[in-house]
Amino acid sequence: MSLKLAILASGNGSNAQAIFAAVSRGSLDAEVRLVLCNQPGAGVLDHAALAGIPAQCLDGAEYSSREAYDLALIEAIRASGADVVALAGYMRLLTPAFLEAFPGRILNIHPAVLPSFKGVRGAEQAVAYGVKISGCSVHFVSQGMDEGPLIIQAAVPVIQGESAQELQNRIHVLEHRIYPQALHWLAQDRLSLSGRSVSLVPADLPKAEQPPMTLIWPPLEQGF
Ligand code: GRF
């Protein structure tokens, strides 16, 4: 069943753009009904305009509380007919009322291999920590920040000497692949949740035929 999607974003909007592109090339069975943004002038608004997708910018300063702001978001999303919410670089914490309005229907993308490096500076922290693998994760959104059940993760090697920005750029390339994939699985009603564990249905395929819920890039050198 085609997803009726609302995208919430605060910044450049490259993930939103990747979602628009996956929809228009027919890989992602979805219709983006609305883009909502909390930052006037954010790049995502330009991407939405170019793609012909309705977009609204709601300025937090004009609302008396986080609750009032999120209520306005809920109303705008419902008015658009969307029933799935994709957070794509949305830099505000959502209130419990928002989470309750779309139970099990809010996804987020995070630029680290969760549960490592939650929060806003995933790539920077990964480089500072000296990890050899970083990447990104798409997960269902729950109350705790970056804590919901994981749907798909991608891994990239951390290259010696690279800056956090260079790592972030390489992670972004994978974000643009795994986010539309996760949304497409949701559209196909193939995601099954048990506790924190998300699996793909049908689950009774032979193990060799189970599609991976991971993207590991690049592969090892030939011979290994
Ligand atoms: C991405 O790195 C995403 O993982 C994080 O915010 C960033 C948004 O980037 N949640 P963009 O605006 O989609 O380019």
Short mmCIF file of C-alpha atoms and ligand atoms in Angstrom, two decimals, residues 9-18 43-44 47 87-91 108-112 119-120 135-137 146 168 171-172 175-176 179, ligand 1:
data_model
loop_
_atom_site.label_atom_id
_atom_site.label_comp_id
_atom_site.label_asym_id
_atom_site.label_seq_id
_atom_site.Cartn_x
_atom_site.Cartn_y
_atom_site.Cartn_z
CA ALA A 9 13.30 18.48 8.35
CA SER A 10 15.30 21.44 9.61
CA GLY A 11 18.24 21.70 7.28
CA ASN A 12 19.64 21.06 3.86
CA GLY A 13 17.20 18.29 3.07
CA SER A 14 19.38 15.88 1.13
CA ASN A 15 17.52 12.93 2.68
CA ALA A 16 14.18 14.48 1.76
CA GLN A 17 15.53 14.90 -1.76
CA ALA A 18 16.63 11.23 -1.84
CA GLY A 43 17.44 24.14 1.97
CA VAL A 44 14.76 21.48 2.29
CA HIS A 47 14.12 20.98 -2.66
CA LEU A 87 12.20 12.69 10.27
CA ALA A 88 15.02 13.77 8.00
CA GLY A 89 17.38 15.98 9.95
CA TYR A 90 14.62 17.38 12.13
CA MET A 91 16.36 19.15 14.99
CA ASN A 108 14.19 8.68 11.82
CA ILE A 109 17.61 8.52 10.22
CA HIS A 110 20.69 8.95 12.38
CA PRO A 111 24.29 9.40 11.16
CA ALA A 112 25.91 6.73 13.34
CA GLY A 119 22.69 12.95 19.51
CA VAL A 120 23.68 15.60 17.04
CA GLY A 135 27.61 4.56 9.33
CA CYS A 136 23.97 5.30 9.74
CA SER A 137 20.77 3.82 11.10
CA ASP A 146 17.75 7.87 18.94
CA GLN A 168 29.83 12.66 7.34
CA ILE A 171 27.76 8.48 5.51
CA HIS A 172 25.28 10.74 3.75
CA GLU A 175 21.70 7.50 4.21
CA HIS A 176 20.21 8.30 0.84
CA TYR A 179 16.14 5.60 4.19
C1 GRF B 1 21.56 13.55 8.38
O1 GRF B 1 22.90 13.29 8.65
C2 GRF B 1 20.66 12.71 9.22
O2 GRF B 1 21.21 11.45 9.50
C3 GRF B 1 20.54 13.52 10.48
O3 GRF B 1 20.48 14.85 10.04
C4 GRF B 1 21.19 14.96 8.80
C5 GRF B 1 20.24 15.60 7.82
O4 GRF B 1 20.87 15.84 6.60
N1 GRF B 1 19.40 13.12 11.27
P1 GRF B 1 20.04 16.36 5.37
O5 GRF B 1 19.36 17.64 5.80
O6 GRF B 1 19.04 15.31 5.00
O7 GRF B 1 21.04 16.61 4.29
#
